[in-house]
PDB file of C-alpha atoms in Angstrom:
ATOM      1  CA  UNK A   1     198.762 -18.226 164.275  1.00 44.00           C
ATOM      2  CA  UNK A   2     199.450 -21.707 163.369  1.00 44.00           C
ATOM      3  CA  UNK A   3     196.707 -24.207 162.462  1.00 39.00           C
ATOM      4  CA  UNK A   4     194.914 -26.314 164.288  1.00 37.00           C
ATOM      5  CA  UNK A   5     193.581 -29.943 163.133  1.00 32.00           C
ATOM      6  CA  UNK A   6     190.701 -29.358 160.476  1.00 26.00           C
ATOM      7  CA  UNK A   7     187.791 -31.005 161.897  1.00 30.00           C
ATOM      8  CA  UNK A   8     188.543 -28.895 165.451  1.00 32.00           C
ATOM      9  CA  UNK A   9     188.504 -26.002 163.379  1.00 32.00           C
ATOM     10  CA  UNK A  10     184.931 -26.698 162.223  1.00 29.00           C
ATOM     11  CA  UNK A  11     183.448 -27.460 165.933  1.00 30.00           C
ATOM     12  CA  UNK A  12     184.621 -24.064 166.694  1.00 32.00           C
ATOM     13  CA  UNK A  13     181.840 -22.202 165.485  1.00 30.00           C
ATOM     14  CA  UNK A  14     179.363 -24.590 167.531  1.00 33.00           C
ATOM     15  CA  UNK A  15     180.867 -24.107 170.508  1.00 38.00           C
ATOM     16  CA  UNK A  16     180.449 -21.300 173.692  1.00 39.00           C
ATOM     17  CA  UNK A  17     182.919 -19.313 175.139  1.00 39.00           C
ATOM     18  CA  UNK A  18     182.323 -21.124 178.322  1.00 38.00           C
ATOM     19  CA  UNK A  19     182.984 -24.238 176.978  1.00 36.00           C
ATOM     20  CA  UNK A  20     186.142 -23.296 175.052  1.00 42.00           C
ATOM     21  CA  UNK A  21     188.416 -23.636 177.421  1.00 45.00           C
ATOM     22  CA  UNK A  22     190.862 -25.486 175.299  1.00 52.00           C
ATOM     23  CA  UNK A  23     191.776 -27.370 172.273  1.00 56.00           C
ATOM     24  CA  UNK A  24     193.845 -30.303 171.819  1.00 57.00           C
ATOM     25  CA  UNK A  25     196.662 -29.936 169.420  1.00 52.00           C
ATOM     26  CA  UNK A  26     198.065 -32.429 166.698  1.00 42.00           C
ATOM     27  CA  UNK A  27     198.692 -36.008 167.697  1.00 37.00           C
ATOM     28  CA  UNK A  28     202.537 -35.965 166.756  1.00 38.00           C
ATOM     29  CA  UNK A  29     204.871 -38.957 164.893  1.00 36.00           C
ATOM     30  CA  UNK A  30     205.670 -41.222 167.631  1.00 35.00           C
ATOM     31  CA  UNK A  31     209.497 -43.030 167.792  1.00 36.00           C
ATOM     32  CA  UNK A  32     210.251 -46.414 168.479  1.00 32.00           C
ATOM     33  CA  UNK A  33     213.539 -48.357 169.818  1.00 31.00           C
ATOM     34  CA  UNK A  34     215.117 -48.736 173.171  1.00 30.00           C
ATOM     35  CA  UNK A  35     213.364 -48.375 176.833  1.00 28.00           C
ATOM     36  CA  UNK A  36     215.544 -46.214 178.536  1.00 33.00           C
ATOM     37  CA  UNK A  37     215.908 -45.778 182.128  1.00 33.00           C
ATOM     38  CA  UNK A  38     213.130 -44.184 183.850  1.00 36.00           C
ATOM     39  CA  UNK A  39     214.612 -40.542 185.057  1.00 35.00           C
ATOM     40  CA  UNK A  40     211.866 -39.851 187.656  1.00 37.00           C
ATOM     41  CA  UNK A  41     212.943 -42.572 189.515  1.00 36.00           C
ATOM     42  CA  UNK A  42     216.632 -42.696 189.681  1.00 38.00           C
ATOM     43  CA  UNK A  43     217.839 -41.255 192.871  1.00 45.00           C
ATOM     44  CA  UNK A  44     218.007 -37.516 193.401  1.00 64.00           C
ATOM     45  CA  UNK A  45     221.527 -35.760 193.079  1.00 60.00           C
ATOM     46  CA  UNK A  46     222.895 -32.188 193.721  1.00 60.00           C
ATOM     47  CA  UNK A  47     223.131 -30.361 190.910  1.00 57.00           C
ATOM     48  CA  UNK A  48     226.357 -30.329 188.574  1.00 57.00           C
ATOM     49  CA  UNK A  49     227.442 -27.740 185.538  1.00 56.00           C
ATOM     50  CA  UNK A  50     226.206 -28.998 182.582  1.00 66.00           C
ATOM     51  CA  UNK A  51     224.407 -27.956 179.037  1.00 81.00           C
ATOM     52  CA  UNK A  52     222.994 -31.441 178.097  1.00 92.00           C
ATOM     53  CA  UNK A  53     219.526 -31.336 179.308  1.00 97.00           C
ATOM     54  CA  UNK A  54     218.417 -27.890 178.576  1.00 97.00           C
ATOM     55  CA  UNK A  55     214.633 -26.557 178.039  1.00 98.00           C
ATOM     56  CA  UNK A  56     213.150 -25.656 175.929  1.00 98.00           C
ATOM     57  CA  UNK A  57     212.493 -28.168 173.136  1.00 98.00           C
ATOM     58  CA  UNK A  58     210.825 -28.807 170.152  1.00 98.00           C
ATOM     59  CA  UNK A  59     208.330 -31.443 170.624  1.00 97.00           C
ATOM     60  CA  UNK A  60     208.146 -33.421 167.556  1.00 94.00           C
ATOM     61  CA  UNK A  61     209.413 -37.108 168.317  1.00 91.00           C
ATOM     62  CA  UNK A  62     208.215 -38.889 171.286  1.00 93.00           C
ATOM     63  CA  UNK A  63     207.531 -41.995 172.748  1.00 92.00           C
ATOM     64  CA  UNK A  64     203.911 -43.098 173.955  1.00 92.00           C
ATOM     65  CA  UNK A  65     203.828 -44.391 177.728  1.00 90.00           C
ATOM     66  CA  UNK A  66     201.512 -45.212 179.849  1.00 89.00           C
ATOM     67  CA  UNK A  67     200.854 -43.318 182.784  1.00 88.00           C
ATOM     68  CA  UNK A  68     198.310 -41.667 185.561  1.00 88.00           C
ATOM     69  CA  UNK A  69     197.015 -38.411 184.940  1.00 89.00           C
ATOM     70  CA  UNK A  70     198.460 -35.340 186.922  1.00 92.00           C
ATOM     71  CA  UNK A  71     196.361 -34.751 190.155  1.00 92.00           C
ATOM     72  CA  UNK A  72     195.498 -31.176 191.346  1.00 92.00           C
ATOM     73  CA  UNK A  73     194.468 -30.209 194.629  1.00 92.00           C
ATOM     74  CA  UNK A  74     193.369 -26.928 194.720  1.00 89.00           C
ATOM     75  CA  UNK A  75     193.625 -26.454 198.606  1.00 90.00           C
ATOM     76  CA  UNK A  76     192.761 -22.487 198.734  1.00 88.00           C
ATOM     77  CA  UNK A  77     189.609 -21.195 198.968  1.00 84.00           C
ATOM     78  CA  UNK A  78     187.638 -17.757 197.496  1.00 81.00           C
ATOM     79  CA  UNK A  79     189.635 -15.670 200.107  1.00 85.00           C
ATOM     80  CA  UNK A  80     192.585 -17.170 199.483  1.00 89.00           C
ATOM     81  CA  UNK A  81     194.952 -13.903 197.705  1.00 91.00           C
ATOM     82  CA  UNK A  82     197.861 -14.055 195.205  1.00 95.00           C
ATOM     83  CA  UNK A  83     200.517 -11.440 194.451  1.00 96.00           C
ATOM     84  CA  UNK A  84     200.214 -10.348 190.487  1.00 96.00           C
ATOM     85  CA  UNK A  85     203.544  -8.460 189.846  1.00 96.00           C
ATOM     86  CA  UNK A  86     204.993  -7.252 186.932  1.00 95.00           C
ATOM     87  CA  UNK A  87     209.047  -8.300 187.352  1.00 93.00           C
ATOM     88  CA  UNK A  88     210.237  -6.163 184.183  1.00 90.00           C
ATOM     89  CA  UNK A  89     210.827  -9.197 182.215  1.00 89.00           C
ATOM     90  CA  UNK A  90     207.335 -11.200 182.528  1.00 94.00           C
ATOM     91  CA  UNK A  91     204.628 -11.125 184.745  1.00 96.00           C
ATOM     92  CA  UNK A  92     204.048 -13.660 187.844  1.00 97.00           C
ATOM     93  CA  UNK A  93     201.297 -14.831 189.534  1.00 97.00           C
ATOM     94  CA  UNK A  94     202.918 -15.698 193.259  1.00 96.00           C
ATOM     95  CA  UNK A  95     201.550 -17.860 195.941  1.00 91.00           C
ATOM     96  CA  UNK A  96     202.581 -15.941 199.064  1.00 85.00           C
ATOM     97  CA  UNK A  97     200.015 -17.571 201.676  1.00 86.00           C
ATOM     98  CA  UNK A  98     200.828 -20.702 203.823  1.00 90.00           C
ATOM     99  CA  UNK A  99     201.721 -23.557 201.993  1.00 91.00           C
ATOM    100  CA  UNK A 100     198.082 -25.545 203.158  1.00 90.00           C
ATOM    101  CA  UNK A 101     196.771 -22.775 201.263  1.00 91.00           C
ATOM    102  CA  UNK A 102     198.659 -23.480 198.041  1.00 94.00           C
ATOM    103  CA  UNK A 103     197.853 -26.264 194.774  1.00 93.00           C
ATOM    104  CA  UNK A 104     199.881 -29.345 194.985  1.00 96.00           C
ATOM    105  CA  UNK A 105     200.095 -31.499 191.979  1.00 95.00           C
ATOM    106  CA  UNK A 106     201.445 -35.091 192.086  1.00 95.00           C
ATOM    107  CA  UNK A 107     200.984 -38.494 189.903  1.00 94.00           C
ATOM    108  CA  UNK A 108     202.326 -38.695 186.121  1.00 93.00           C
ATOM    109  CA  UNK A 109     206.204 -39.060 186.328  1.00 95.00           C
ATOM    110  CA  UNK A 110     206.386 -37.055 189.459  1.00 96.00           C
ATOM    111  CA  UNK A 111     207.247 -38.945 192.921  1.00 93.00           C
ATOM    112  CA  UNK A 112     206.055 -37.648 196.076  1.00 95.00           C
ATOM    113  CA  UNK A 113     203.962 -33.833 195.611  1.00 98.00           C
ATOM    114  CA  UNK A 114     205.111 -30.502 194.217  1.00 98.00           C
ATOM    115  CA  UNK A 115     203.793 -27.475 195.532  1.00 97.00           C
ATOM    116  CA  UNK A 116     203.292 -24.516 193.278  1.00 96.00           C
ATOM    117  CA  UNK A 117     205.459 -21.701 193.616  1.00 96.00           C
ATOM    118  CA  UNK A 118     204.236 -19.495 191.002  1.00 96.00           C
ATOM    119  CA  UNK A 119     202.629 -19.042 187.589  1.00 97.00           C
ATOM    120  CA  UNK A 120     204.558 -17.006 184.594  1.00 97.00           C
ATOM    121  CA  UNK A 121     204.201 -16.549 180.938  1.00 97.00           C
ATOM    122  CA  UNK A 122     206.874 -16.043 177.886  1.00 96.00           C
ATOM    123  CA  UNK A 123     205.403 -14.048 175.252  1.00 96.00           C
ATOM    124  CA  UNK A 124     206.572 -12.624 171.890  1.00 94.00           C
ATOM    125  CA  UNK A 125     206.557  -9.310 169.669  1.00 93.00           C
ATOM    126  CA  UNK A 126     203.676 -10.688 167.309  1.00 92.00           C
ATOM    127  CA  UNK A 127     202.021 -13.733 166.942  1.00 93.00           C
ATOM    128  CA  UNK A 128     204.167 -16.187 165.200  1.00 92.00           C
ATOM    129  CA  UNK A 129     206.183 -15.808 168.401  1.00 93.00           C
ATOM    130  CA  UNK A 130     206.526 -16.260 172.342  1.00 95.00           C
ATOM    131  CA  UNK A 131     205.889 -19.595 173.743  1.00 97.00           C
ATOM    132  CA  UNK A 132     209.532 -21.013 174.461  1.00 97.00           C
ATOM    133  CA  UNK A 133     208.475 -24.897 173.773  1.00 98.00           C
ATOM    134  CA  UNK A 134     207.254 -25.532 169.746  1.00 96.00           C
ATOM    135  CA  UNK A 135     205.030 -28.342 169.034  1.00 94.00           C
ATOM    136  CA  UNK A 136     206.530 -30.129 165.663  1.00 93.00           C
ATOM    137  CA  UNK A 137     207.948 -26.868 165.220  1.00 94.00           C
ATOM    138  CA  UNK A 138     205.076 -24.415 165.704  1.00 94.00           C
ATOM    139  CA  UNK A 139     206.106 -21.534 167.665  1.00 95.00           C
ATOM    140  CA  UNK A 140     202.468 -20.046 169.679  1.00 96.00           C
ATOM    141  CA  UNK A 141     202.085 -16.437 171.033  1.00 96.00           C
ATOM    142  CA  UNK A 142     202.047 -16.937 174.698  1.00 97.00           C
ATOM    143  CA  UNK A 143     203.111 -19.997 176.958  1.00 98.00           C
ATOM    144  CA  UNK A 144     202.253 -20.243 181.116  1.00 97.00           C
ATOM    145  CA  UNK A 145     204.830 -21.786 183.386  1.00 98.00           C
ATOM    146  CA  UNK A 146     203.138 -23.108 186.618  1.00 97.00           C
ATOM    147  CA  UNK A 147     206.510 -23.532 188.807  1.00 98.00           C
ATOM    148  CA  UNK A 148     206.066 -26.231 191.860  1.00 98.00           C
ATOM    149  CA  UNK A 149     208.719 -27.292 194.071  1.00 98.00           C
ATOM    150  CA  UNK A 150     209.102 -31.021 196.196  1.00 98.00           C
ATOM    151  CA  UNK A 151     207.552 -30.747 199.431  1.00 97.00           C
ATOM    152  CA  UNK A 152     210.215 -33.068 200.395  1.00 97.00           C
ATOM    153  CA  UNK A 153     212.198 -30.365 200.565  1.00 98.00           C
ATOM    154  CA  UNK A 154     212.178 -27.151 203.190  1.00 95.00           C
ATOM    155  CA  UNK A 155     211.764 -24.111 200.075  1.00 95.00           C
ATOM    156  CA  UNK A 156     211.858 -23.480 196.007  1.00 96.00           C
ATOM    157  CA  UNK A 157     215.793 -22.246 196.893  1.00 96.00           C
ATOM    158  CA  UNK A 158     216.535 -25.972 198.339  1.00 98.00           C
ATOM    159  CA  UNK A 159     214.618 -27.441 196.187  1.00 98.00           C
ATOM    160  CA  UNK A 160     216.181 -25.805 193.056  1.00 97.00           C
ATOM    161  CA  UNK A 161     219.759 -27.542 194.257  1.00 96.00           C
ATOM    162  CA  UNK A 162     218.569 -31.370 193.368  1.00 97.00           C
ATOM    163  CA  UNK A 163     217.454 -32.974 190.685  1.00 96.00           C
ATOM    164  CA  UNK A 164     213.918 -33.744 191.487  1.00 97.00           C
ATOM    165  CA  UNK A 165     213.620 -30.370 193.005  1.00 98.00           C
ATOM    166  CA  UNK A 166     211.039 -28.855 190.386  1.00 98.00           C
ATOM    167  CA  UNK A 167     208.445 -29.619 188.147  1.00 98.00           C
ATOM    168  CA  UNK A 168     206.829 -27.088 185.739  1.00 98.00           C
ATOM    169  CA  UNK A 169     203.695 -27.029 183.769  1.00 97.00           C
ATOM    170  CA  UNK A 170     203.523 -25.863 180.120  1.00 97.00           C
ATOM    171  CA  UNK A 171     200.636 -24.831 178.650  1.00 96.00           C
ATOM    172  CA  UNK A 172     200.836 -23.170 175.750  1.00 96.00           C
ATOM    173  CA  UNK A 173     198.112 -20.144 173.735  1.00 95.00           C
ATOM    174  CA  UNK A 174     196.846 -19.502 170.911  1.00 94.00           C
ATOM    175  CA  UNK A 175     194.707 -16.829 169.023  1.00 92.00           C
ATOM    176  CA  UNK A 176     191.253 -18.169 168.155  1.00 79.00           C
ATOM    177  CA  UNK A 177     189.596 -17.220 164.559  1.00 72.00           C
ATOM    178  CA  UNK A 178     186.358 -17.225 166.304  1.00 64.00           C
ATOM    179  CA  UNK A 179     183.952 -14.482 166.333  1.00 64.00           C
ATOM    180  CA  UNK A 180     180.834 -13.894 168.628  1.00 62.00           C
ATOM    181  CA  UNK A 181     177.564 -14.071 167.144  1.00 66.00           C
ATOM    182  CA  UNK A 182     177.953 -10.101 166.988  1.00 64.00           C
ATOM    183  CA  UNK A 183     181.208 -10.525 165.190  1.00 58.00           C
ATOM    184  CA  UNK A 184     182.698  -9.126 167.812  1.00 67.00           C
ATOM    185  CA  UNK A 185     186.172 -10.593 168.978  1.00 73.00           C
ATOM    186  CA  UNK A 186     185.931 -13.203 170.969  1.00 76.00           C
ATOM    187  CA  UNK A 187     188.080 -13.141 174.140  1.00 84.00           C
ATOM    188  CA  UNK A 188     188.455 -16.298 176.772  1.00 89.00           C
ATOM    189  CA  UNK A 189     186.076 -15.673 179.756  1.00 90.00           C
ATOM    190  CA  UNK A 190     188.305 -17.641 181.642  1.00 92.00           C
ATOM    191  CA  UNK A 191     191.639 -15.889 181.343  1.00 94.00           C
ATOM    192  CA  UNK A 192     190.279 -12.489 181.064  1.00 93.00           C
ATOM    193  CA  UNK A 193     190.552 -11.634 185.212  1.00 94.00           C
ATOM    194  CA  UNK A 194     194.163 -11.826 184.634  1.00 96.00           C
ATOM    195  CA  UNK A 195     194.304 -10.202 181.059  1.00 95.00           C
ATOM    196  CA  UNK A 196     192.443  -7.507 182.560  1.00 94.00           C
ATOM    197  CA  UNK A 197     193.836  -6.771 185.476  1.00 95.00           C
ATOM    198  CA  UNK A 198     197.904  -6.555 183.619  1.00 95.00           C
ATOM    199  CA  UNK A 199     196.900  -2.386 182.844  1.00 94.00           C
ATOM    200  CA  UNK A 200     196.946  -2.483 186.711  1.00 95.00           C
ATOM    201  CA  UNK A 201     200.795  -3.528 186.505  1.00 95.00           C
ATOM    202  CA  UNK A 202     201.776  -1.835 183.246  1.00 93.00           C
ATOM    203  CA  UNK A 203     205.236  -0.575 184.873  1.00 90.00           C
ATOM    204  CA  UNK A 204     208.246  -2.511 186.593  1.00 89.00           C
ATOM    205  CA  UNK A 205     208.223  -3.508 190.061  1.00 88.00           C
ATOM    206  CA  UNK A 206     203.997  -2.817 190.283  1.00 94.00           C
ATOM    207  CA  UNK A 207     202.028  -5.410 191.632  1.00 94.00           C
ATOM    208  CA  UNK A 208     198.662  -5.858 193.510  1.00 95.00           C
ATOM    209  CA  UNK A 209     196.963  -8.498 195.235  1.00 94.00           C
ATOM    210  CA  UNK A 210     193.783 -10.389 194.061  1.00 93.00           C
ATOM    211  CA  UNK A 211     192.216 -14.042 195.015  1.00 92.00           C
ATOM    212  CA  UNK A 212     193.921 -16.547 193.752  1.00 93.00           C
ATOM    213  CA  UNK A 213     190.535 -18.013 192.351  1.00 91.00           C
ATOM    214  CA  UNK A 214     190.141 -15.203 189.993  1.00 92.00           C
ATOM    215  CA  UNK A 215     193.852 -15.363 188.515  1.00 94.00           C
ATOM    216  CA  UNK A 216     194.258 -18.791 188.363  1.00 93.00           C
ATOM    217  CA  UNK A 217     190.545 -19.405 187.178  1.00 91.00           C
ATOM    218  CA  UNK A 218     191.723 -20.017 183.767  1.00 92.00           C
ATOM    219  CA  UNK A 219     194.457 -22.951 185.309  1.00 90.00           C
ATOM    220  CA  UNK A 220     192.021 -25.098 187.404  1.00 80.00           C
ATOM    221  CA  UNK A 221     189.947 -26.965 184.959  1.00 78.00           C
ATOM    222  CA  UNK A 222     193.082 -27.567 183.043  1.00 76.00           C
ATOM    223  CA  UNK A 223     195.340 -28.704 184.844  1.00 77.00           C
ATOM    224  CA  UNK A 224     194.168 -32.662 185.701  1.00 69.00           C
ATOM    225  CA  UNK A 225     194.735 -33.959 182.174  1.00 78.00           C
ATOM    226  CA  UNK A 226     196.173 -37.536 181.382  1.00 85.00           C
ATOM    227  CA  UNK A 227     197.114 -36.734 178.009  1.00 89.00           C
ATOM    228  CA  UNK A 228     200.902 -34.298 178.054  1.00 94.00           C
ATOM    229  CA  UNK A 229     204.389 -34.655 177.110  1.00 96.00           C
ATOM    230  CA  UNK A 230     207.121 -34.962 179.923  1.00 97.00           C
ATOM    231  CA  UNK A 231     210.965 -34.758 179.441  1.00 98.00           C
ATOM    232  CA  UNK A 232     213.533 -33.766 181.717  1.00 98.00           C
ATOM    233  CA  UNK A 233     214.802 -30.165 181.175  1.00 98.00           C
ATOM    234  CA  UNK A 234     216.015 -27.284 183.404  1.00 98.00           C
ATOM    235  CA  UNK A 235     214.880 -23.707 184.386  1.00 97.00           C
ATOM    236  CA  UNK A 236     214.938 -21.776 180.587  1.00 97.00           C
ATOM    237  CA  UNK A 237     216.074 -18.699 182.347  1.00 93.00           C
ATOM    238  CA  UNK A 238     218.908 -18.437 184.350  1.00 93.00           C
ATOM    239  CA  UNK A 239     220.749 -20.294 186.151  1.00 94.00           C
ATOM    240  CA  UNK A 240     219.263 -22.914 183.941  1.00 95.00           C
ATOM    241  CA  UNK A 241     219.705 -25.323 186.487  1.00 96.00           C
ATOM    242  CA  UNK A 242     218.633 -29.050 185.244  1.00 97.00           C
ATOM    243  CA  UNK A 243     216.738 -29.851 188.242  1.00 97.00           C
ATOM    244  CA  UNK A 244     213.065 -29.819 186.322  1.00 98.00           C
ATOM    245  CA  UNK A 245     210.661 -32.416 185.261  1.00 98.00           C
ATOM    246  CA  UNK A 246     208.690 -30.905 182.209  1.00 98.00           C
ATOM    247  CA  UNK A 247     204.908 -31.371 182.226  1.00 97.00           C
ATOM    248  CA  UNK A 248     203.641 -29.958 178.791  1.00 97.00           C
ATOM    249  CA  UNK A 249     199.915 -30.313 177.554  1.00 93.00           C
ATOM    250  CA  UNK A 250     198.903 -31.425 174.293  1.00 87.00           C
ATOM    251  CA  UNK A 251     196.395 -28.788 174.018  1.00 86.00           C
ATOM    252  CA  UNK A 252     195.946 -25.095 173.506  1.00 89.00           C
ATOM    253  CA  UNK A 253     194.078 -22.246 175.799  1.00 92.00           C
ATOM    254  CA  UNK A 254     192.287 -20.100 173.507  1.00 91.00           C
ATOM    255  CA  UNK A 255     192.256 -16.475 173.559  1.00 91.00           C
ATOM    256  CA  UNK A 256     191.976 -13.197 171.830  1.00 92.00           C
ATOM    257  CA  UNK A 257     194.196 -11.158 169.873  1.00 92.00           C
ATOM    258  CA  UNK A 258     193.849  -8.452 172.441  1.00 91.00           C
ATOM    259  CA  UNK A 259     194.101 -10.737 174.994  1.00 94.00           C
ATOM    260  CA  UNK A 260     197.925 -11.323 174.019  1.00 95.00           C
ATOM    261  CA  UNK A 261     198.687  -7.803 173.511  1.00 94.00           C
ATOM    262  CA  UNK A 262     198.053  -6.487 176.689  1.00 94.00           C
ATOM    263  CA  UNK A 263     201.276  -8.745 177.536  1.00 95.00           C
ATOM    264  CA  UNK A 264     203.205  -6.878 174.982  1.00 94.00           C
ATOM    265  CA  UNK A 265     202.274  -3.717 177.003  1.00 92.00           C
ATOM    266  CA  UNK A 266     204.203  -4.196 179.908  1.00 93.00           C
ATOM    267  CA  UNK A 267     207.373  -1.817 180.542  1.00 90.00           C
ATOM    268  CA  UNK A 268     210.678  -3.823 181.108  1.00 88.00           C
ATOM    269  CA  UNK A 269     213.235  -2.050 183.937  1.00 89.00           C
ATOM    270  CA  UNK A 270     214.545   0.506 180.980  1.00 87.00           C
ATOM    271  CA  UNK A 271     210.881   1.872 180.353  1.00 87.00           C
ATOM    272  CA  UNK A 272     210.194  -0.040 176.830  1.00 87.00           C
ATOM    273  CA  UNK A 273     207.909  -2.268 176.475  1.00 88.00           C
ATOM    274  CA  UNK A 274     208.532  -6.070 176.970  1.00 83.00           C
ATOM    275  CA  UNK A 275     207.999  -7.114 173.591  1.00 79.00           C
ATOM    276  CA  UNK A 276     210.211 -10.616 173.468  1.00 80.00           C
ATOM    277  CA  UNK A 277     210.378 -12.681 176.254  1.00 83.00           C
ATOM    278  CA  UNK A 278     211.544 -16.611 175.076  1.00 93.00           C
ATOM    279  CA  UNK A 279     214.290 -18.644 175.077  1.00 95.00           C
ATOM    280  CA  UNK A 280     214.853 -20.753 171.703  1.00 94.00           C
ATOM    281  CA  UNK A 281     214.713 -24.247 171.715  1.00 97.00           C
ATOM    282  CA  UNK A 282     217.547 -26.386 173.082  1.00 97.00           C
ATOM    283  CA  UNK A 283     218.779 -29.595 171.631  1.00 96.00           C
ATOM    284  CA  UNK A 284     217.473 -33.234 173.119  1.00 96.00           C
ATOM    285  CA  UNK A 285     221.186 -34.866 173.212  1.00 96.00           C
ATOM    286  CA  UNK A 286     219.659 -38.148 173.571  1.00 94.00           C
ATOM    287  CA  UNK A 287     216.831 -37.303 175.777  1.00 96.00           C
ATOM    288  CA  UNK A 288     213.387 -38.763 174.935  1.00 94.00           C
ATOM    289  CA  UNK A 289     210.477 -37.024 175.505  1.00 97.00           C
ATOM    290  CA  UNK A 290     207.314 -39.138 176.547  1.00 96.00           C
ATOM    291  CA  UNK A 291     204.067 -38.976 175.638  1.00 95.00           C
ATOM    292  CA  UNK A 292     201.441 -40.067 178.480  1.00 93.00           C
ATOM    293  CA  UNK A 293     198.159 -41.401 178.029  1.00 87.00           C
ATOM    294  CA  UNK A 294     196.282 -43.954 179.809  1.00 82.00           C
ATOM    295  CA  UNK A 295     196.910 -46.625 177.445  1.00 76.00           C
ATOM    296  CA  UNK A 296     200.111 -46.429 175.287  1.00 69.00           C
ATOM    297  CA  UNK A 297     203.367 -48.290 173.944  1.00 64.00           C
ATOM    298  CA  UNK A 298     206.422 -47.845 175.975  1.00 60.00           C
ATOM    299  CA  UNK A 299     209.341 -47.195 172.976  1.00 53.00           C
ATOM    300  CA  UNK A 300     212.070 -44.689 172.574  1.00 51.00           C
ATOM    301  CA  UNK A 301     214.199 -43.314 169.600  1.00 49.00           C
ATOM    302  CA  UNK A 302     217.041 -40.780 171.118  1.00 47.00           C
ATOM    303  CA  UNK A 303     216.571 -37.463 168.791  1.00 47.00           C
ATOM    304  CA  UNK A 304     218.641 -34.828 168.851  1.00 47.00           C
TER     305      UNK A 304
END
């Protein structure tokens, strides 16, 4: 588990479960040099063949700009349900209800809204392993993907054919060294109707319906930050399309040891459990990745 900033460590032990819902991460090196063209608002294009904007990264250089904070509408209610499904290679929370009934995010870098299309994670074999994106080059046990689509367009299939088709959130875990006043193991209240529920799916191709207020629960508060990091990347399975504009939060969802290795329970397609489930970091290729705040400089230094 990697460490977290020193004086966040020692707040820990004064605060709740109910109140840890997460924990911001380092403040990273920022670059300066050249502006470069805004990508979110050149003009949407089909997509071509190519390998220089791929996902994931390692987030260690970025620039700090100036922007709105990511709005959430909710839009279903505590009857609302969501397929949980175990697809052999990760598990997925799905939206299958009308789309009125489904969140919408919009502001930040994003024009026009994106509809969410469903929620997945990335995990690895033990804890120094699993999330796909590394934060200055810390590698975390479990990362969520919320997948949304542009409502400007008729599905997620269209969608995934343009450039400004898709935007995905990245929120990343991490094991807390935080006991309860019992010593027990403490395990995220928020999270835990979907930890607990993944024995319900332990096998390809199982699934089950629950609300969508009790899997997402851990999402909601989370998700209408205005401090994250936003590049644009592509799909980090395939077809690795680079039609996605990254959203990734500069924080940490705490949760349990056990927590994370109920993931690593799962059975893939052959039987075995899914034990590694990431893609390793791509190169930037001149890419910058942004940093947003509500107050910030506007520089950029191309990495690689």
């Amino acid at each position: 588990m990697k460490s977290l900033l020193i004086h966040v460590c020692l707040i820990w032990l004064a605060l709740t479960p109910e109140i840890l819902a997460f924990i911001p991460l380092f403040r990273l090196g920022s670059s300066s040099g050249n502006i470069p063209s805004n990508p979110s608002k050149q003009s949407a294009s089909t997509v071509k063949s190519s390998v220089q904007a791929q996902s994931p990264i390692d987030i260690s250089n970025y620039v700090e700009k100036t922007c709105s904070a990511i709005t959430y509408k909710l839009n279903y209610n505590n009857e609302t349900t969501a397929r949980f499904e175990n697809a052999g290679h990760t598990v997925k929370v799905i939206m299958d209800g009308p789309d009125d009934e489904k969140p919408i995010i919009s502001g930040g870098p994003l024009t026009g809204e994106y509809i969410m299309q469903e929620v997945h994670f990335h995990w690895g074999k033990n804890d120094s392993e699993g999330s796909e994106h590394t934060i200055n080059g810390n590698r975390y046990p479990l990362e969520a993907h919320a997948v949304h689509y542009n409502t400007k367009y008729k599905n997620f299939q269209v969608a995934s054919n343009y450039t400004d088709g898709l935007s995905v959130i990245g929120i990343v875990f991490d094991i807390l060294p935080y006991r309860n006043s019992d010593f027990t193991e403490y395990e995220n209240i928020m999270i835990d109707p979907l930890t607990s529920r993944l024995k319900d799916i332990p096998t390809n191709t199982s699934k089950l319906e629950d609300t969508a207020e009790e899997l997402l629960k851990w999402f909601s508060p989370f998700v209408a930050k205005d401090h994250y990091f936003t590049y644009k990347g592509s799909l980090t399975t395939s077809p690795y399309s680079e039609v996605v504009t990254w959203i990734v939060y500069n924080a940490v969802i705490p949760l349990s040891e056990h927590q994370v290795e109920v993931f690593r329970k799962l059975k893939n397609p052959d039987g075995k459990c899914t034990k590694e489930h990431f893609r390793h970091v791509q190169p930037l290729n001149g890419r910058c990745v942004f940093y947003c705040s509500p107050n910030a400089e506007t520089r950029c230094d191309h990495s690689t």
